[in-house]
């Protein structure tokens, strides 16, 4: 039988590695089931045996199955069987080590040995460690690498297994094993010493394993606070290990070199008890000397490609040293004449790291970046002079070189360079470095960037300089626009010089804009050879982005005022460059918003409107990815429209503003009409129509006017309403088929109405009947959730606090209130019918919008809602929605029911609620009302609803209990004590259910509301198997 079982498993393994998908699935199910049986112990041993029927892949599978059994079922293996099992594994391991093809299975068996010993206690683990040391001793004596390999693998496996244990077990094992660490590290030391000086020992191939084992033991700290031994202790006890690891950093095998770097990064981290200060300093100095030696060898070789890996690792280890002691890295002690004498090695290391970053490509700069960022945490006054401005000036130049796009770059689609990698490197790593450079160089930073820009011999170099100017915009703006208290009268001299250089830089940009504008349709192509800012579309895009970053400076300084006109010319020309359109439109909006009050004269607005109408594309630009790597799914034309609207909104004369707003929206409405008149109603045509309608929303969005009185003192039409009226022939025509059936069109139209309501408030009243008619008709016919969202905004806008009932709101005008009541009834009936016909999960957004609308009515027009025949059906629908896992629908349903059950102390005491709550109470006390609600809430909390909504569920349960008292207690107890709660397949523990019911319904000494809700959440987590039933004990005390 045993032989048959093993044969079956072998056959299943063969099928698992085969090409037949059906057989793979069947084999996987069989093997998973077999691994859970007791027979798997003997089967796994048979699979790792030295048998011709066990090829290496079968042996590895058997070793892996065995490891899983030990990890999961060691406690189930009878005590008498454990010793023989371990002996059998040890024998199999010894055999597999002689078979090079079975090395992976042998490594897995080392992990099995470690797992068995760790689970057997400290003595067994110590015995395995001793066995590994004996293997190593015999291997060194005989020159057989197999024994040393076995020793290293076991050592590493033991340390890794100890680290995986829970804290108390790990602590006990670490306390038992750590005293042997110096002895254990001897194995790794001898392996690494054997390869020092280029010696081609048979042990050279074991360096990676030796470093892994050594690091695993050094990290076996019971407190989790770093390595067991400090650099000083390690150098004193196992100096050969440190020397060998330093040399291993230069190994041709990248795995060995990377392991050596990881070794030093870990060892130099603070946390271990240190030796004497002198010993620690000597150990760190030894590591620094080793890095300097590597650095000299790299620089002397002058081959950046061949030495890149070593240079990167040198920078990584140097960064770890700097993080350990940034003051030493900055040379603070080395140059202070009053401090004790100190070695200058760190200053040399800083120079070496900088030279490596200067001479190598991106990976080395990435590795070195944190070194300079950490260095800059030391106050400049406490550093060696060479670690200040001179260092960061050179670093800025190196960053500029690394920021350049490839010399053969044409487009990201054709580039070998990965866009995401390049963007992350520039926008995160280089941006941080350049920010630090600017902090050190102050006004010298822009001077260097400007000089590099003037000397740029390629558009790639120019674009990198523009990038460098942009990424420091935030600190520069802060220095110039927010002077410190020390210079409260204005920016300090450095900031003023920076402002002057910024004026010069943007002046050059403006010259390019003026020239491109004068060139007409040729635009930047006419100046590509004479002005770097028009030399390439990518440069134009980057420059537009830079202008947007400095928009606050343009609108907040006298020097900026002088550059506004020509900078806007540049942006208007940039809008004609497809690659630059996105950033140009956003920058145009930023500049107009910041400079609106200096642009709001009629002549300037007329000029801007004319220019925009000439340059704005007739359709949304194609979805593209800009140089910052972000996908552009929005219609960036809206940014241009919003820019002009912001300027119009700042005009002092509302009549003139209304006229310009109409002119802004007119061509948009005309394009929408063209799309409506087209015979082809394909999806693309509907998308274009929806995009144009959304542009009208963008035009309306910022047309807010606090003063609507003209020069004669008469109240004039709100500019937003004037815009809406001008576009009304187009907008009103959309309230018909086929447009009303298209979500793209209806959603856009609802956005127009929403923006108008938020902007003009009750000034929309003349158009309100038409708006309500559209929302009602479109929703009833086609269930567009956006109609309900717009209606919710409308009821909020047209409500006001009720002066006769403090704490309550209502719609003051009776006719308007009646209109809102009629629309609510029609929409609610349509929604209820729809939600009743098909599952809520299939129309979750309709459910969400419906319940949010009812919630808005409860807050702002409760008299309308409470008197509506639609209320009780809506409550029933909300009750059903709570039982789903649609997070937005559940959230909205909880909000609606909560507002009705517990409207708040002040609102609940008003006559509106006192007289109207009878409808809510009647629903709650009816069959299928409150009882169903409580059951739905309990089921949602214990099983269905998204986890982040557990507390709102608990709070609503408490509100129901507060309102309906013992009736609610009876509903709750009946639901919870059901044998199938919260689900028939996974019922909750009876003790936990009884404890919850006792706490939830306690009348004497009841829990406060917040603790009651917390207790309910704990109970829900118990039901979901996320907490133990003991979680309720704290609430019982």
PDB file of C-alpha atoms in Angstrom, residues 42-166:
ATOM      1  CA  UNK A  42       6.242   8.673   5.000  1.00  0.00           C
ATOM      2  CA  UNK A  43       5.438   9.639   1.408  1.00  0.00           C
ATOM      3  CA  UNK A  44       7.663  12.718   1.577  1.00  0.00           C
ATOM      4  CA  UNK A  45      10.542  10.638   2.961  1.00  0.00           C
ATOM      5  CA  UNK A  46      10.147   8.189   0.094  1.00  0.00           C
ATOM      6  CA  UNK A  47      10.183  11.003  -2.459  1.00  0.00           C
ATOM      7  CA  UNK A  48      13.543  12.405  -1.252  1.00  0.00           C
ATOM      8  CA  UNK A  49      15.237   9.007  -1.185  1.00  0.00           C
ATOM      9  CA  UNK A  50      18.174   8.280  -3.511  1.00  0.00           C
ATOM     10  CA  UNK A  51      16.086   6.321  -5.989  1.00  0.00           C
ATOM     11  CA  UNK A  52      16.176   6.365  -9.808  1.00  0.00           C
ATOM     12  CA  UNK A  53      12.409   6.909  -9.794  1.00  0.00           C
ATOM     13  CA  UNK A  54      12.940  10.187  -7.912  1.00  0.00           C
ATOM     14  CA  UNK A  55      14.305  12.784 -10.352  1.00  0.00           C
ATOM     15  CA  UNK A  56      15.385  16.147  -8.859  1.00  0.00           C
ATOM     16  CA  UNK A  57      11.999  17.789  -9.370  1.00  0.00           C
ATOM     17  CA  UNK A  58      10.266  14.954  -7.501  1.00  0.00           C
ATOM     18  CA  UNK A  59      12.844  15.163  -4.706  1.00  0.00           C
ATOM     19  CA  UNK A  60      12.292  18.889  -4.393  1.00  0.00           C
ATOM     20  CA  UNK A  61       8.531  18.406  -4.301  1.00  0.00           C
ATOM     21  CA  UNK A  62       8.925  15.794  -1.572  1.00  0.00           C
ATOM     22  CA  UNK A  63      11.213  18.063   0.461  1.00  0.00           C
ATOM     23  CA  UNK A  64       8.761  20.917   0.098  1.00  0.00           C
ATOM     24  CA  UNK A  65       5.843  18.707   1.185  1.00  0.00           C
ATOM     25  CA  UNK A  66       7.906  17.592   4.167  1.00  0.00           C
ATOM     26  CA  UNK A  67       8.679  21.194   5.130  1.00  0.00           C
ATOM     27  CA  UNK A  68       4.997  22.077   4.988  1.00  0.00           C
ATOM     28  CA  UNK A  69       4.118  19.108   7.207  1.00  0.00           C
ATOM     29  CA  UNK A  70       6.707  20.116   9.800  1.00  0.00           C
ATOM     30  CA  UNK A  71       5.578  23.736   9.786  1.00  0.00           C
ATOM     31  CA  UNK A  72       1.894  22.859  10.078  1.00  0.00           C
ATOM     32  CA  UNK A  73       1.594  19.444  11.715  1.00  0.00           C
ATOM     33  CA  UNK A  74       4.726  18.809  13.795  1.00  0.00           C
ATOM     34  CA  UNK A  75       2.671  18.903  16.966  1.00  0.00           C
ATOM     35  CA  UNK A  76       0.430  16.121  15.614  1.00  0.00           C
ATOM     36  CA  UNK A  77       3.327  13.720  14.947  1.00  0.00           C
ATOM     37  CA  UNK A  78       3.551  11.263  17.887  1.00  0.00           C
ATOM     38  CA  UNK A  79       6.599  11.798  20.090  1.00  0.00           C
ATOM     39  CA  UNK A  80       8.082   8.307  19.464  1.00  0.00           C
ATOM     40  CA  UNK A  81       8.069   8.959  15.704  1.00  0.00           C
ATOM     41  CA  UNK A  82       9.894  12.288  15.818  1.00  0.00           C
ATOM     42  CA  UNK A  83      13.413  11.014  16.507  1.00  0.00           C
ATOM     43  CA  UNK A  84      13.397   8.403  13.713  1.00  0.00           C
ATOM     44  CA  UNK A  85      11.881  10.968  11.348  1.00  0.00           C
ATOM     45  CA  UNK A  86      14.693  13.434  12.041  1.00  0.00           C
ATOM     46  CA  UNK A  87      17.304  10.709  11.597  1.00  0.00           C
ATOM     47  CA  UNK A  88      15.765   9.708   8.275  1.00  0.00           C
ATOM     48  CA  UNK A  89      15.798  13.323   7.083  1.00  0.00           C
ATOM     49  CA  UNK A  90      19.438  13.697   8.147  1.00  0.00           C
ATOM     50  CA  UNK A  91      20.394  10.597   6.202  1.00  0.00           C
ATOM     51  CA  UNK A  92      18.537  11.747   3.104  1.00  0.00           C
ATOM     52  CA  UNK A  93      20.218  15.151   3.365  1.00  0.00           C
ATOM     53  CA  UNK A  94      23.687  13.618   3.554  1.00  0.00           C
ATOM     54  CA  UNK A  95      22.929  11.581   0.444  1.00  0.00           C
ATOM     55  CA  UNK A  96      21.446  14.437  -1.574  1.00  0.00           C
ATOM     56  CA  UNK A  97      24.492  16.608  -0.906  1.00  0.00           C
ATOM     57  CA  UNK A  98      26.511  14.199  -3.036  1.00  0.00           C
ATOM     58  CA  UNK A  99      24.163  14.795  -5.970  1.00  0.00           C
ATOM     59  CA  UNK A 100      24.735  18.227  -7.606  1.00  0.00           C
ATOM     60  CA  UNK A 101      21.400  18.021  -9.434  1.00  0.00           C
ATOM     61  CA  UNK A 102      19.567  17.655  -6.110  1.00  0.00           C
ATOM     62  CA  UNK A 103      20.966  20.798  -4.487  1.00  0.00           C
ATOM     63  CA  UNK A 104      17.546  22.535  -4.277  1.00  0.00           C
ATOM     64  CA  UNK A 105      16.015  19.539  -2.497  1.00  0.00           C
ATOM     65  CA  UNK A 106      19.006  19.420  -0.145  1.00  0.00           C
ATOM     66  CA  UNK A 107      18.537  23.075   0.781  1.00  0.00           C
ATOM     67  CA  UNK A 108      14.879  22.403   1.471  1.00  0.00           C
ATOM     68  CA  UNK A 109      15.835  19.517   3.756  1.00  0.00           C
ATOM     69  CA  UNK A 110      18.124  21.854   5.686  1.00  0.00           C
ATOM     70  CA  UNK A 111      15.060  23.972   6.322  1.00  0.00           C
ATOM     71  CA  UNK A 112      13.189  20.846   7.440  1.00  0.00           C
ATOM     72  CA  UNK A 113      15.965  20.049   9.931  1.00  0.00           C
ATOM     73  CA  UNK A 114      15.900  23.582  11.259  1.00  0.00           C
ATOM     74  CA  UNK A 115      12.107  23.586  11.548  1.00  0.00           C
ATOM     75  CA  UNK A 116      12.068  20.304  13.492  1.00  0.00           C
ATOM     76  CA  UNK A 117      14.784  21.439  15.895  1.00  0.00           C
ATOM     77  CA  UNK A 118      13.228  24.834  16.588  1.00  0.00           C
ATOM     78  CA  UNK A 119       9.885  23.173  17.341  1.00  0.00           C
ATOM     79  CA  UNK A 120      11.601  20.725  19.647  1.00  0.00           C
ATOM     80  CA  UNK A 121      13.123  23.391  21.900  1.00  0.00           C
ATOM     81  CA  UNK A 122      16.424  25.033  22.698  1.00  0.00           C
ATOM     82  CA  UNK A 123      18.408  21.840  23.354  1.00  0.00           C
ATOM     83  CA  UNK A 124      17.451  20.269  20.059  1.00  0.00           C
ATOM     84  CA  UNK A 125      18.244  23.497  18.198  1.00  0.00           C
ATOM     85  CA  UNK A 126      21.610  23.801  19.948  1.00  0.00           C
ATOM     86  CA  UNK A 127      22.378  20.207  19.037  1.00  0.00           C
ATOM     87  CA  UNK A 128      21.625  20.885  15.364  1.00  0.00           C
ATOM     88  CA  UNK A 129      23.863  23.944  15.455  1.00  0.00           C
ATOM     89  CA  UNK A 130      26.649  21.817  16.906  1.00  0.00           C
ATOM     90  CA  UNK A 131      26.053  19.201  14.223  1.00  0.00           C
ATOM     91  CA  UNK A 132      26.405  21.938  11.586  1.00  0.00           C
ATOM     92  CA  UNK A 133      29.672  23.077  13.159  1.00  0.00           C
ATOM     93  CA  UNK A 134      30.945  19.485  13.065  1.00  0.00           C
ATOM     94  CA  UNK A 135      30.001  19.237   9.383  1.00  0.00           C
ATOM     95  CA  UNK A 136      31.943  22.441   8.731  1.00  0.00           C
ATOM     96  CA  UNK A 137      34.993  21.267  10.677  1.00  0.00           C
ATOM     97  CA  UNK A 138      35.167  18.009   8.749  1.00  0.00           C
ATOM     98  CA  UNK A 139      34.636  19.865   5.467  1.00  0.00           C
ATOM     99  CA  UNK A 140      37.458  22.325   6.163  1.00  0.00           C
ATOM    100  CA  UNK A 141      39.755  19.499   7.214  1.00  0.00           C
ATOM    101  CA  UNK A 142      39.078  17.382   4.151  1.00  0.00           C
ATOM    102  CA  UNK A 143      38.666  20.224   1.679  1.00  0.00           C
ATOM    103  CA  UNK A 144      35.186  18.936   0.799  1.00  0.00           C
ATOM    104  CA  UNK A 145      32.891  21.829   0.030  1.00  0.00           C
ATOM    105  CA  UNK A 146      29.775  19.697   0.563  1.00  0.00           C
ATOM    106  CA  UNK A 147      30.180  19.606   4.338  1.00  0.00           C
ATOM    107  CA  UNK A 148      30.746  23.330   4.553  1.00  0.00           C
ATOM    108  CA  UNK A 149      27.743  23.926   2.294  1.00  0.00           C
ATOM    109  CA  UNK A 150      25.577  21.783   4.563  1.00  0.00           C
ATOM    110  CA  UNK A 151      26.809  23.659   7.638  1.00  0.00           C
ATOM    111  CA  UNK A 152      26.061  27.090   6.152  1.00  0.00           C
ATOM    112  CA  UNK A 153      22.629  26.071   4.915  1.00  0.00           C
ATOM    113  CA  UNK A 154      21.672  24.664   8.321  1.00  0.00           C
ATOM    114  CA  UNK A 155      23.016  27.720  10.147  1.00  0.00           C
ATOM    115  CA  UNK A 156      21.029  30.076   7.946  1.00  0.00           C
ATOM    116  CA  UNK A 157      17.901  27.919   8.160  1.00  0.00           C
ATOM    117  CA  UNK A 158      18.052  27.813  11.958  1.00  0.00           C
ATOM    118  CA  UNK A 159      18.364  31.590  12.235  1.00  0.00           C
ATOM    119  CA  UNK A 160      15.575  32.188   9.722  1.00  0.00           C
ATOM    120  CA  UNK A 161      13.308  29.699  11.472  1.00  0.00           C
ATOM    121  CA  UNK A 162      13.919  31.303  14.862  1.00  0.00           C
ATOM    122  CA  UNK A 163      13.039  34.713  13.443  1.00  0.00           C
ATOM    123  CA  UNK A 164       9.715  33.343  12.169  1.00  0.00           C
ATOM    124  CA  UNK A 165       8.543  32.228  15.605  1.00  0.00           C
ATOM    125  CA  UNK A 166       6.204  34.191  17.817  1.00  0.00           C
TER     126      UNK A 166
END
